[in-house]
Amino acid sequence: MRKLILILVTLILLLGGCVSSGPKQAYPPDERLRLAAAQRQAFVKAFLQGRWCEAESMFYASNEKYLHQDDFCAVAYNYELFWKLKGYLGLDAPGYLEKAREFRELGLDCPEAAPAMPRGSAGGGGLPVHDRAYRVLLEERDFPGLYDRLSSEKNQLYASVYARKAALLAGESGEDRWAGRFAELARNLDAQRGWVVFLLEDWRLIEGLSRDAARKQAIRRRISRLQDLIRPCDR
């Protein structure tokens, strides 16, 4: 009997050691709220891959979680991101920009948003340092320098956007060889990530550079097939 009691006491002590002795919160933070940042990345990815309805769903889910955390500045930034994404495709979305301004005001002390993506032509105000460096190279038409920098760019979104800008500028400057290299650089980046919305822009650039009628026709058919991958909410 004594031996049994000793065994029971030992088991109790062992089990007690497995239980945390520290204080516990009665109402710990909701882990689901941490998904807000992940859903921000998800709506950017879904939009670029042509899954627009899914992107919109993730966008609003991220906003809701940020609002539950009283982070109005993060919601403002979400609207800015989506506005820029649409702007890259020439899609007018003034409502998103107005919402961004509204939530920025409600945020009271929002810091200047550090862009997760390059500024489009619609972006106002001073350009971030990252953008300024590329703009200088573009203004100087330093195509070798641009190509080297873009090839080693760690932010693939920047590389994709500025590679197309460089391709357009090179084409306007009569530098068709460089234009083709930049367009192909963008196409490779976008194809690896399934960024269909940018692939459409890449192939339009490549088609414009082609001098072969049959090849141009094949590229148009290719663009049409890629266009079928876009999934807006009404489909």
CSV table of C-alpha atoms in Angstrom, one decimal:
chain,number,residue,atom,x,y,z
A,1,MET,CA,0.0,0.0,0.0
A,2,ARG,CA,2.8,2.3,1.0
A,3,LYS,CA,4.5,1.6,-2.3
A,4,LEU,CA,1.3,2.4,-4.3
A,5,ILE,CA,1.0,5.7,-2.5
A,6,LEU,CA,4.6,6.6,-3.4
A,7,ILE,CA,3.9,5.8,-7.0
A,8,LEU,CA,0.8,7.9,-7.0
A,9,VAL,CA,2.6,10.9,-5.4
A,10,THR,CA,5.4,10.6,-8.0
A,11,LEU,CA,2.8,10.6,-10.9
A,12,ILE,CA,1.1,13.7,-9.4
A,13,LEU,CA,4.5,15.5,-9.2
A,14,LEU,CA,5.4,14.5,-12.8
A,15,LEU,CA,2.0,15.6,-14.1
A,16,GLY,CA,2.3,18.9,-12.2
A,17,GLY,CA,5.6,19.6,-13.8
A,18,CYS,CA,4.0,19.4,-17.2
A,19,VAL,CA,1.5,22.2,-16.4
A,20,SER,CA,2.8,25.7,-16.7
A,21,SER,CA,2.9,27.5,-13.4
A,22,GLY,CA,2.9,30.9,-15.0
A,23,PRO,CA,-0.1,33.2,-15.0
A,24,LYS,CA,-2.6,32.8,-17.8
A,25,GLN,CA,-4.6,35.4,-19.6
A,26,ALA,CA,-8.4,35.0,-19.1
A,27,TYR,CA,-9.0,36.4,-22.6
A,28,PRO,CA,-5.9,35.8,-24.8
A,29,PRO,CA,-5.6,37.6,-28.2
A,30,ASP,CA,-7.6,36.0,-31.0
A,31,GLU,CA,-5.0,34.2,-33.2
A,32,ARG,CA,-7.2,34.6,-36.2
A,33,LEU,CA,-6.6,38.4,-36.2
A,34,ARG,CA,-2.9,37.7,-37.1
A,35,LEU,CA,-4.1,36.5,-40.5
A,36,ALA,CA,-4.7,40.2,-41.6
A,37,ALA,CA,-1.1,40.6,-42.9
A,38,ALA,CA,-1.2,37.2,-44.6
A,39,GLN,CA,-4.5,38.0,-46.3
A,40,ARG,CA,-3.0,41.3,-47.5
A,41,GLN,CA,-0.3,39.3,-49.3
A,42,ALA,CA,-3.0,36.9,-50.5
A,43,PHE,CA,-5.1,39.5,-52.2
A,44,VAL,CA,-2.1,41.0,-54.0
A,45,LYS,CA,-1.1,37.5,-55.2
A,46,ALA,CA,-4.6,36.6,-56.3
A,47,PHE,CA,-5.1,39.8,-58.2
A,48,LEU,CA,-1.9,39.4,-60.1
A,49,GLN,CA,-2.7,35.8,-60.9
A,50,GLY,CA,-6.1,36.9,-62.4
A,51,ARG,CA,-8.2,35.5,-59.5
A,52,TRP,CA,-10.0,38.9,-59.0
A,53,CYS,CA,-13.0,37.7,-57.1
A,54,GLU,CA,-10.9,35.8,-54.6
A,55,ALA,CA,-8.6,38.9,-54.4
A,56,GLU,CA,-11.5,41.0,-53.4
A,57,SER,CA,-12.7,38.5,-50.8
A,58,MET,CA,-9.2,38.4,-49.2
A,59,PHE,CA,-9.0,42.2,-49.4
A,60,TYR,CA,-12.2,42.7,-47.3
A,61,ALA,CA,-11.2,39.9,-44.9
A,62,SER,CA,-7.9,41.6,-44.2
A,63,ASN,CA,-9.6,44.9,-43.7
A,64,GLU,CA,-12.1,43.5,-41.2
A,65,LYS,CA,-9.3,41.9,-39.2
A,66,TYR,CA,-7.3,45.1,-39.1
A,67,LEU,CA,-10.4,47.0,-38.0
A,68,HIS,CA,-11.0,44.5,-35.2
A,69,GLN,CA,-7.5,45.5,-34.0
A,70,ASP,CA,-8.3,49.2,-34.3
A,71,ASP,CA,-5.6,49.5,-37.0
A,72,PHE,CA,-7.2,52.0,-39.3
A,73,CYS,CA,-3.8,52.9,-40.9
A,74,ALA,CA,-3.4,49.3,-42.1
A,75,VAL,CA,-6.8,49.5,-43.7
A,76,ALA,CA,-5.8,52.7,-45.5
A,77,TYR,CA,-2.7,51.0,-46.8
A,78,ASN,CA,-4.7,48.1,-48.1
A,79,TYR,CA,-6.8,50.5,-50.1
A,80,GLU,CA,-3.7,52.2,-51.4
A,81,LEU,CA,-2.2,48.8,-52.5
A,82,PHE,CA,-5.4,47.8,-54.3
A,83,TRP,CA,-5.7,51.2,-56.0
A,84,LYS,CA,-2.1,50.9,-57.3
A,85,LEU,CA,-2.6,47.3,-58.5
A,86,LYS,CA,-5.6,48.4,-60.5
A,87,GLY,CA,-3.7,51.5,-61.8
A,88,TYR,CA,-1.0,49.3,-63.3
A,89,LEU,CA,-3.7,47.8,-65.6
A,90,GLY,CA,-5.2,51.1,-66.5
A,91,LEU,CA,-8.3,50.3,-64.3
A,92,ASP,CA,-9.7,53.5,-62.8
A,93,ALA,CA,-10.5,53.0,-59.1
A,94,PRO,CA,-11.0,56.5,-57.5
A,95,GLY,CA,-13.2,55.0,-54.8
A,96,TYR,CA,-10.3,53.0,-53.4
A,97,LEU,CA,-8.2,56.1,-53.2
A,98,GLU,CA,-10.9,58.0,-51.5
A,99,LYS,CA,-11.3,55.2,-49.0
A,100,ALA,CA,-7.6,55.2,-48.4
A,101,ARG,CA,-7.7,58.9,-47.5
A,102,GLU,CA,-10.7,58.4,-45.3
A,103,PHE,CA,-9.1,55.6,-43.3
A,104,ARG,CA,-5.8,57.5,-43.1
A,105,GLU,CA,-7.7,60.4,-41.5
A,106,LEU,CA,-9.4,58.1,-39.1
A,107,GLY,CA,-6.1,56.6,-38.2
A,108,LEU,CA,-5.1,60.0,-36.8
A,109,ASP,CA,-1.3,59.5,-36.8
A,110,CYS,CA,-0.7,57.2,-39.7
A,111,PRO,CA,3.0,57.1,-40.8
A,112,GLU,CA,3.8,57.7,-44.4
A,113,ALA,CA,3.1,54.4,-46.1
A,114,ALA,CA,6.3,52.5,-47.0
A,115,PRO,CA,5.3,51.1,-50.5
A,116,ALA,CA,5.3,47.4,-50.9
A,117,MET,CA,5.2,48.0,-54.6
A,118,PRO,CA,6.5,50.6,-57.0
A,119,ARG,CA,4.5,53.8,-57.7
A,120,GLY,CA,2.4,53.8,-60.8
A,121,SER,CA,2.0,56.8,-63.0
A,122,ALA,CA,-1.0,57.8,-60.9
A,123,GLY,CA,1.0,57.9,-57.7
A,124,GLY,CA,1.4,61.4,-56.3
A,125,GLY,CA,3.8,63.0,-53.9
A,126,GLY,CA,7.5,62.4,-53.5
A,127,LEU,CA,8.8,59.2,-54.8
A,128,PRO,CA,10.3,56.7,-52.4
A,129,VAL,CA,14.1,56.2,-52.6
A,130,HIS,CA,13.7,52.8,-54.3
A,131,ASP,CA,11.6,54.4,-57.1
A,132,ARG,CA,13.9,57.4,-57.5
A,133,ALA,CA,16.9,55.2,-58.2
A,134,TYR,CA,15.1,53.6,-61.1
A,135,ARG,CA,13.7,56.8,-62.4
A,136,VAL,CA,17.2,58.3,-62.6
A,137,LEU,CA,18.4,55.3,-64.6
A,138,LEU,CA,15.3,55.7,-66.9
A,139,GLU,CA,15.9,59.4,-67.4
A,140,GLU,CA,19.5,58.8,-68.2
A,141,ARG,CA,18.5,56.0,-70.6
A,142,ASP,CA,21.2,53.8,-68.9
A,143,PHE,CA,19.9,50.6,-70.3
A,144,PRO,CA,22.9,48.4,-69.3
A,145,GLY,CA,22.7,49.8,-65.8
A,146,LEU,CA,19.0,49.3,-65.6
A,147,TYR,CA,19.2,45.7,-66.8
A,148,ASP,CA,22.0,44.8,-64.3
A,149,ARG,CA,20.0,46.4,-61.4
A,150,LEU,CA,16.7,44.7,-62.4
A,151,SER,CA,18.4,41.4,-62.8
A,152,SER,CA,19.5,41.5,-59.2
A,153,GLU,CA,16.4,43.2,-57.8
A,154,LYS,CA,15.1,41.2,-54.7
A,155,ASN,CA,11.6,42.7,-55.0
A,156,GLN,CA,10.3,40.9,-58.1
A,157,LEU,CA,7.3,43.2,-58.3
A,158,TYR,CA,9.6,46.2,-58.7
A,159,ALA,CA,11.7,44.3,-61.3
A,160,SER,CA,8.6,43.4,-63.3
A,161,VAL,CA,7.1,46.9,-63.3
A,162,TYR,CA,10.3,48.7,-64.1
A,163,ALA,CA,11.4,46.1,-66.7
A,164,ARG,CA,8.2,47.0,-68.7
A,165,LYS,CA,8.9,50.7,-68.2
A,166,ALA,CA,12.4,50.2,-69.5
A,167,ALA,CA,11.2,48.2,-72.5
A,168,LEU,CA,8.8,50.9,-73.5
A,169,LEU,CA,11.5,53.6,-73.1
A,170,ALA,CA,14.0,51.5,-75.1
A,171,GLY,CA,11.4,51.0,-77.8
A,172,GLU,CA,10.7,54.7,-78.0
A,173,SER,CA,14.5,55.4,-78.2
A,174,GLY,CA,14.9,53.0,-81.1
A,175,GLU,CA,16.8,50.5,-78.9
A,176,ASP,CA,14.8,47.5,-80.0
A,177,ARG,CA,17.4,45.0,-78.8
A,178,TRP,CA,17.2,46.4,-75.3
A,179,ALA,CA,13.4,46.7,-75.5
A,180,GLY,CA,13.2,43.0,-76.3
A,181,ARG,CA,15.6,42.0,-73.4
A,182,PHE,CA,13.6,44.0,-70.9
A,183,ALA,CA,10.3,42.6,-72.1
A,184,GLU,CA,11.7,39.1,-71.9
A,185,LEU,CA,13.0,39.7,-68.4
A,186,ALA,CA,9.6,40.9,-67.2
A,187,ARG,CA,7.9,37.9,-68.9
A,188,ASN,CA,10.2,35.4,-67.2
A,189,LEU,CA,9.6,37.0,-63.8
A,190,ASP,CA,5.8,37.0,-64.3
A,191,ALA,CA,5.6,33.5,-65.7
A,192,GLN,CA,7.5,32.1,-62.7
A,193,ARG,CA,4.9,33.6,-60.4
A,194,GLY,CA,1.8,33.1,-62.5
A,195,TRP,CA,1.2,36.8,-62.7
A,196,VAL,CA,-1.2,36.6,-65.6
A,197,VAL,CA,-2.2,40.3,-65.5
A,198,PHE,CA,1.4,41.3,-66.1
A,199,LEU,CA,2.0,38.5,-68.6
A,200,LEU,CA,-0.7,40.1,-70.8
A,201,GLU,CA,1.2,43.4,-70.7
A,202,ASP,CA,4.5,41.6,-71.4
A,203,TRP,CA,3.2,39.9,-74.5
A,204,ARG,CA,1.6,43.1,-75.8
A,205,LEU,CA,5.1,44.7,-75.6
A,206,ILE,CA,6.7,41.7,-77.4
A,207,GLU,CA,4.1,41.8,-80.1
A,208,GLY,CA,4.7,45.5,-80.7
A,209,LEU,CA,8.4,44.8,-81.1
A,210,SER,CA,7.9,41.9,-83.6
A,211,ARG,CA,8.3,42.6,-87.3
A,212,ASP,CA,7.0,39.2,-88.4
A,213,ALA,CA,3.3,39.1,-89.3
A,214,ALA,CA,2.8,35.4,-88.6
A,215,ARG,CA,4.5,35.7,-85.2
A,216,LYS,CA,2.4,38.8,-84.3
A,217,GLN,CA,-0.7,36.8,-85.1
A,218,ALA,CA,0.4,33.9,-82.9
A,219,ILE,CA,1.2,36.3,-80.1
A,220,ARG,CA,-2.3,37.8,-80.3
A,221,ARG,CA,-3.8,34.3,-80.0
A,222,ARG,CA,-1.6,33.6,-77.1
A,223,ILE,CA,-2.8,36.8,-75.4
A,224,SER,CA,-6.4,35.8,-76.0
A,225,ARG,CA,-5.8,32.4,-74.3
A,226,LEU,CA,-4.1,34.2,-71.3
A,227,GLN,CA,-7.0,36.6,-71.1
A,228,ASP,CA,-9.3,33.7,-70.5
A,229,LEU,CA,-7.5,33.0,-67.2
A,230,ILE,CA,-8.8,36.3,-65.7
A,231,ARG,CA,-11.6,35.5,-63.2
A,232,PRO,CA,-13.6,38.6,-62.3
A,233,CYS,CA,-16.4,38.3,-59.8
A,234,ASP,CA,-19.1,38.2,-62.5
A,235,ARG,CA,-17.8,34.9,-63.9
